[in-house]
PDB file of C-alpha atoms in Angstrom:
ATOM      1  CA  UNK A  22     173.011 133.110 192.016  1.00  0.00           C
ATOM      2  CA  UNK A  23     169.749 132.439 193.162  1.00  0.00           C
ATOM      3  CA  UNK A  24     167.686 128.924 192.519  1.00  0.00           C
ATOM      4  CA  UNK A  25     164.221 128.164 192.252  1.00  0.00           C
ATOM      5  CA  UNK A  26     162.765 125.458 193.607  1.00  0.00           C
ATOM      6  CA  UNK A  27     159.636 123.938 191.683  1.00  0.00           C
ATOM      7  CA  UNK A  28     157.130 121.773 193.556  1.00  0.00           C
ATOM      8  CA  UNK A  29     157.554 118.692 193.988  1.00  0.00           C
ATOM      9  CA  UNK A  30     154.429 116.915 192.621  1.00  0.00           C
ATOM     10  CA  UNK A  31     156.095 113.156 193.385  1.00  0.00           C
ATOM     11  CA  UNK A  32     155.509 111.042 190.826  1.00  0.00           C
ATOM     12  CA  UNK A  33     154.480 107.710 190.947  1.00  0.00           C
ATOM     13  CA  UNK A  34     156.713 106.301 188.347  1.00  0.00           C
ATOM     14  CA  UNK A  35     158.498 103.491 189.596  1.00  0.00           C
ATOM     15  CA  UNK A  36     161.899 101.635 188.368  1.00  0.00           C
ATOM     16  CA  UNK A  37     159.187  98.598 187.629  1.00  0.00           C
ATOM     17  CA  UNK A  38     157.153 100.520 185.497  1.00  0.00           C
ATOM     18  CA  UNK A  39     159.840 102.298 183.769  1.00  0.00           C
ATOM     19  CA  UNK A  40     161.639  98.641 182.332  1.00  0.00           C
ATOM     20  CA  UNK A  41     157.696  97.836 181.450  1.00  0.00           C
ATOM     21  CA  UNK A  42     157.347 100.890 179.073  1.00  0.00           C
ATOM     22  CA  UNK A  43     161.428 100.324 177.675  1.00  0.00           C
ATOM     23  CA  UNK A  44     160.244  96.742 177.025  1.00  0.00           C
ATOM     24  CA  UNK A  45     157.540  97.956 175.393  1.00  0.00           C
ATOM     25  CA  UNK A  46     158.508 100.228 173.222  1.00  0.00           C
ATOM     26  CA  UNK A  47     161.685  98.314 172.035  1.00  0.00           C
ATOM     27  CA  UNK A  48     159.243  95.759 170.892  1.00  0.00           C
ATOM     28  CA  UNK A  49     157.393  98.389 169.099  1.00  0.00           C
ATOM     29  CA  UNK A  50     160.459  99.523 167.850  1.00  0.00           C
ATOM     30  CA  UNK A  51     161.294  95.535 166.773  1.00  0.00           C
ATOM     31  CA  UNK A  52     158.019  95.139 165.507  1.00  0.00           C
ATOM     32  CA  UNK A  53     158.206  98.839 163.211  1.00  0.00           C
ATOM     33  CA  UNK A  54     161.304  97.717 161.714  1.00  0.00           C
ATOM     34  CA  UNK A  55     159.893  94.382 160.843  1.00  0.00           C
ATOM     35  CA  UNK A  56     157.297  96.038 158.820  1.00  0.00           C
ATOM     36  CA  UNK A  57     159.319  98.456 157.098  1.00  0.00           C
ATOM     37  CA  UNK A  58     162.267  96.119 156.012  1.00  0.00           C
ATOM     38  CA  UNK A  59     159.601  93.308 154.578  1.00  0.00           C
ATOM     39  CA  UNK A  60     158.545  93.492 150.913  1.00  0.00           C
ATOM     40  CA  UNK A  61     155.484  93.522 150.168  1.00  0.00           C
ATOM     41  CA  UNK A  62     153.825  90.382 149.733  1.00  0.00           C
ATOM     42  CA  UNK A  63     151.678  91.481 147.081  1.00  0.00           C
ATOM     43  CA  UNK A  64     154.753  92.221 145.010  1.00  0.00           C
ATOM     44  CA  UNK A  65     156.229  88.533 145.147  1.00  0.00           C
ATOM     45  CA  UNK A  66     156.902  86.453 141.871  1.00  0.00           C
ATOM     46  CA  UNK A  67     154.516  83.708 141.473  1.00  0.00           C
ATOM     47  CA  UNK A  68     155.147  80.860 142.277  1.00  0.00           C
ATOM     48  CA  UNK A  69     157.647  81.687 145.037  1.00  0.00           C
ATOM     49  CA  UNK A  70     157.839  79.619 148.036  1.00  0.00           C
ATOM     50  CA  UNK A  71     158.264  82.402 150.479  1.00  0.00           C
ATOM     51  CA  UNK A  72     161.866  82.111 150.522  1.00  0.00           C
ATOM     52  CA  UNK A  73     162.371  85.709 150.632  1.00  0.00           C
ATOM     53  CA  UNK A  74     160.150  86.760 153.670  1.00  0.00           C
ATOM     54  CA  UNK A  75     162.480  86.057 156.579  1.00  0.00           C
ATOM     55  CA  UNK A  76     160.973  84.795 159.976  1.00  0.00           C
ATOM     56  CA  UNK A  77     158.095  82.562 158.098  1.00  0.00           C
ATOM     57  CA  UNK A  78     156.649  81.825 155.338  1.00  0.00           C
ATOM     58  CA  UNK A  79     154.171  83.567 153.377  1.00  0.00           C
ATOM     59  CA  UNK A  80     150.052  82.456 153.316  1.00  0.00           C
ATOM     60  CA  UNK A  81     149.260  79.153 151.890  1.00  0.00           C
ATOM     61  CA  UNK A  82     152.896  77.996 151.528  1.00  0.00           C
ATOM     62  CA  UNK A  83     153.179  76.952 155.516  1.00  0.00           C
ATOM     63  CA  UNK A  84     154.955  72.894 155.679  1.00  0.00           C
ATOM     64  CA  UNK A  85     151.621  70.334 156.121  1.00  0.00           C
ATOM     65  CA  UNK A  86     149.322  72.789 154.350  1.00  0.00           C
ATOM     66  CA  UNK A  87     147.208  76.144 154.420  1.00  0.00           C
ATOM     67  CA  UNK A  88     148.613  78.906 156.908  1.00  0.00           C
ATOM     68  CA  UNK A  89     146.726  80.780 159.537  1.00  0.00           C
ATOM     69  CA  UNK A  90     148.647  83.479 156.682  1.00  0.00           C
ATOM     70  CA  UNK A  91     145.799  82.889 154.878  1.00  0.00           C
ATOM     71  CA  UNK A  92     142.830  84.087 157.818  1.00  0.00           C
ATOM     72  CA  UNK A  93     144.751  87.496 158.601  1.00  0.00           C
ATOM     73  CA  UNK A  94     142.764  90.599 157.510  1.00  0.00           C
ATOM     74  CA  UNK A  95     145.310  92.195 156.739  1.00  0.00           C
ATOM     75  CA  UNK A  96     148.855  91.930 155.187  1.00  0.00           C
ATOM     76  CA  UNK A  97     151.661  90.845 157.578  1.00  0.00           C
ATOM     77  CA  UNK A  98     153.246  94.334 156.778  1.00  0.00           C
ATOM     78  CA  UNK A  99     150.341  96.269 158.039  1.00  0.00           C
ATOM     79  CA  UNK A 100     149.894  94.078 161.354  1.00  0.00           C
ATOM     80  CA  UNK A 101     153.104  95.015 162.189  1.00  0.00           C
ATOM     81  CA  UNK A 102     152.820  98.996 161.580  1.00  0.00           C
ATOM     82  CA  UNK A 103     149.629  98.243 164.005  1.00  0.00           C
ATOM     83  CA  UNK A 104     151.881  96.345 166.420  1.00  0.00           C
ATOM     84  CA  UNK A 105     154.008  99.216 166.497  1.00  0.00           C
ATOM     85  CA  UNK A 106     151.183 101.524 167.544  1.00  0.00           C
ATOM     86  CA  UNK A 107     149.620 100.017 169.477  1.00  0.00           C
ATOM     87  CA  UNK A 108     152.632  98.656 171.624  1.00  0.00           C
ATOM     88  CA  UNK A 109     153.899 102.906 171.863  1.00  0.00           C
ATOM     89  CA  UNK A 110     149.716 103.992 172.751  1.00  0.00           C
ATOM     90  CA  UNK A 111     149.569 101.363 175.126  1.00  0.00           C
ATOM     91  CA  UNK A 112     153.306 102.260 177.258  1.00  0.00           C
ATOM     92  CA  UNK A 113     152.532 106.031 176.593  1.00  0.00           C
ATOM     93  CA  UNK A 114     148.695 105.237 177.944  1.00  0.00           C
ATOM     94  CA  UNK A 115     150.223 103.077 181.289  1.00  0.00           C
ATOM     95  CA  UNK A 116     153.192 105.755 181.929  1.00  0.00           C
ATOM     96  CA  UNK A 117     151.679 109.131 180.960  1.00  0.00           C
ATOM     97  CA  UNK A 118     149.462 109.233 183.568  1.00  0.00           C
ATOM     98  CA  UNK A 119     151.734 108.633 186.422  1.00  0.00           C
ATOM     99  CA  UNK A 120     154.188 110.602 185.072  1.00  0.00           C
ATOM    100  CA  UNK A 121     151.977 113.757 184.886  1.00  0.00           C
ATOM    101  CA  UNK A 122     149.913 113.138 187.965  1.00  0.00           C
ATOM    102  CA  UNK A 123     146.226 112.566 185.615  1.00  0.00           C
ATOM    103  CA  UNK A 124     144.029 111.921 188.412  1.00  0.00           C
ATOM    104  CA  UNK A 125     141.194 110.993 186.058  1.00  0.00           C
ATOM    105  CA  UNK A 126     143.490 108.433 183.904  1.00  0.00           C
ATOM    106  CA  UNK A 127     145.118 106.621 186.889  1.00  0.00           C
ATOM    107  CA  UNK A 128     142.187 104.828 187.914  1.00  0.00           C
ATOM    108  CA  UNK A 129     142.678 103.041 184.357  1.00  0.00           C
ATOM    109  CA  UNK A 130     146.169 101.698 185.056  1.00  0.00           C
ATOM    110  CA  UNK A 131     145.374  98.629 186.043  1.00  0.00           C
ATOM    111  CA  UNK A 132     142.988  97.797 182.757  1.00  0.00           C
ATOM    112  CA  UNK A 133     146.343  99.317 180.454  1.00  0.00           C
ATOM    113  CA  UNK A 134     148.265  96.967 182.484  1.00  0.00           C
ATOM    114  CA  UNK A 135     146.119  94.062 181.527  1.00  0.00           C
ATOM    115  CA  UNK A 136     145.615  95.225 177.743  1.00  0.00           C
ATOM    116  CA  UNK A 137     149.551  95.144 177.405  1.00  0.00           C
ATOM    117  CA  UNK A 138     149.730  91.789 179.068  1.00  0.00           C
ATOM    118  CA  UNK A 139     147.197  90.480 176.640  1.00  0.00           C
ATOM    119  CA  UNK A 140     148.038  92.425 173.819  1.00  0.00           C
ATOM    120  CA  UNK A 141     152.113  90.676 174.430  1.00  0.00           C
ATOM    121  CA  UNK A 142     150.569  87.619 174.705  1.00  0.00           C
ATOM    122  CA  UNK A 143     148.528  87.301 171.544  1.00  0.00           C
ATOM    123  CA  UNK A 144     151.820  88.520 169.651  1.00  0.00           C
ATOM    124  CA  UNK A 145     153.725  85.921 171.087  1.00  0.00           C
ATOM    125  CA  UNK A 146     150.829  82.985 169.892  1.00  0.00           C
ATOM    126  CA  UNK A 147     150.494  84.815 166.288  1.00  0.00           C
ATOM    127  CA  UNK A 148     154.112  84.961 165.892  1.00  0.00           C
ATOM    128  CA  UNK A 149     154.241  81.108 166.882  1.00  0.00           C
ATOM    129  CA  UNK A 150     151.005  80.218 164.417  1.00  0.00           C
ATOM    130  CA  UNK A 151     152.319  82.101 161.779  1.00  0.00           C
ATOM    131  CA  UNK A 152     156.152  80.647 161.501  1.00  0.00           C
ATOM    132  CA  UNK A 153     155.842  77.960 163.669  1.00  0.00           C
ATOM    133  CA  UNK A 154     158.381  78.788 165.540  1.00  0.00           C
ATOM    134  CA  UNK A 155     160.551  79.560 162.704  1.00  0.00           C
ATOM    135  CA  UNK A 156     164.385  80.712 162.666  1.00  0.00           C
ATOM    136  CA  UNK A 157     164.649  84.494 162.772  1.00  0.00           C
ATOM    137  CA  UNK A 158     167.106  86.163 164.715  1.00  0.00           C
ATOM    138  CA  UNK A 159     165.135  89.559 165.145  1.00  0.00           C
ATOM    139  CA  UNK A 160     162.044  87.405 166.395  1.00  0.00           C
ATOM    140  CA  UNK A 161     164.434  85.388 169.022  1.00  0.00           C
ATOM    141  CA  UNK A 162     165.315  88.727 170.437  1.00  0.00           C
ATOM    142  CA  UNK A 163     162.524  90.134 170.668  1.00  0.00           C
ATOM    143  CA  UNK A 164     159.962  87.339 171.443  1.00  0.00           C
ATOM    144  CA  UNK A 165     161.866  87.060 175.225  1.00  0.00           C
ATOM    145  CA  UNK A 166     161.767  90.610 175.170  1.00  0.00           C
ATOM    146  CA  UNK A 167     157.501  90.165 175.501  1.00  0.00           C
ATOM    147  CA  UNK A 168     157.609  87.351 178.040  1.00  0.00           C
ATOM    148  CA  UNK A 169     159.991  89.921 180.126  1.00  0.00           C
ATOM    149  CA  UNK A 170     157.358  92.421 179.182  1.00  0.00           C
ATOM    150  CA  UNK A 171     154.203  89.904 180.795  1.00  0.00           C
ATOM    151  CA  UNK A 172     156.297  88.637 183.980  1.00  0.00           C
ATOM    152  CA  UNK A 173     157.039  92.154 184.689  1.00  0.00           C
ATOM    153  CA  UNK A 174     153.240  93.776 184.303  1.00  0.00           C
ATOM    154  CA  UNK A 175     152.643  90.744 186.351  1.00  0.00           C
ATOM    155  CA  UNK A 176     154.664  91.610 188.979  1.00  0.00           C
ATOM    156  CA  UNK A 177     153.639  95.105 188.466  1.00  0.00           C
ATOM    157  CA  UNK A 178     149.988  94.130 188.935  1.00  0.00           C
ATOM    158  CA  UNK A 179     150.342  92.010 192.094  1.00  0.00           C
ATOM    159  CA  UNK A 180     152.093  95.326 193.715  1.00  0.00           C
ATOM    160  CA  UNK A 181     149.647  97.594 192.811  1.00  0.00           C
ATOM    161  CA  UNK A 182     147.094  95.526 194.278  1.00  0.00           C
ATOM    162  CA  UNK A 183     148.745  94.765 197.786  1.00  0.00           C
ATOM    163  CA  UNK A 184     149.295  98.525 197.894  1.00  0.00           C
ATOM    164  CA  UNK A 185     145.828  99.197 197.188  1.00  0.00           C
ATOM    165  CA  UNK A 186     144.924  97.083 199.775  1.00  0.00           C
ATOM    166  CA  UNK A 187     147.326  98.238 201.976  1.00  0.00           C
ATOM    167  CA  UNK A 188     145.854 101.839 201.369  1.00  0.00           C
ATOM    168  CA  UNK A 189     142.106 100.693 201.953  1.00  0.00           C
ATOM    169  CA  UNK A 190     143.115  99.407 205.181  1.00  0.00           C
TER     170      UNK A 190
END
């Protein structure tokens, strides 16, 4: 039986990158089932006191007063379909490109790298404004799961720019 060999076109996907994009899609993941296990706020009873919406309250019902709840553009339901997408665009966006060797998409790595890092962040500080810190088991998981997700495309950065470096000369 004969074998054929294929090219090797050596990718540049790295064990470091591969735990970023995991990370970030089980946070998408997190973040999709979030939105399609919550009820819809519009369809609460009046007069509720948000007891029913696990991991915070809803708008206007946060202890001490108004909730940031209140200045989101859109329901919490719909954020998180967003947060889905745009956590699985952003790791297929920073892996894709290694993976297949897309010369012209490479050179944006570093600014993908930097949107995720961001993009993690401002979950992280939305989730925090919104329940303040509230009691949720799903959000306990998967909050850590983001600050894994910065300190790695942190140390993912700093390599990529000594190698660079190292490369230039």
């Amino acid at each position: 039986m004969s074998q054929v060999t294929l090219p090797q076109r050596g990718s540049r996907i790295n064990p470091l990158q591969t735990a970023i994009t995991a990370l970030a899609v089980v946070t998408g993941l997190i973040h999709l089932y979030r939105a399609t296990t919550m009820r819809s706020m519009m369809g609460r009873p009046s007069g509720s006191t948000g007891g029913g919406f696990p991991g915070g309250p809803p708008g206007g019902t946060h202890m001490g007063g108004p909730s940031i709840m209140m200045l989101l553009p859109l329901p919490l339901q719909v954020l998180f379909y967003l947060n889905f997408i745009g956590y699985v665009v952003l790791a297929a966006a920073f892996y894709l490109p290694s993976l297949l060797q897309f010369q012209p998409f490479l050179r944006y790595q570093r600014v993908i790298r930097w949107l995720l890092i961001v993009y993690a962040a401002v979950t992280v500080v939305l989730w925090f404004l919104i329940t303040g810190g509230g009691y949720n088991v799903l959000a306990y998981i998967d909050k850590p799961i983001e600050i894994a997700l910065i300190i790695l495309l942190l140390i993912d950065d700093r390599q990529a720019s000594r190698q660079a470096r190292l490369q230039r000369g």
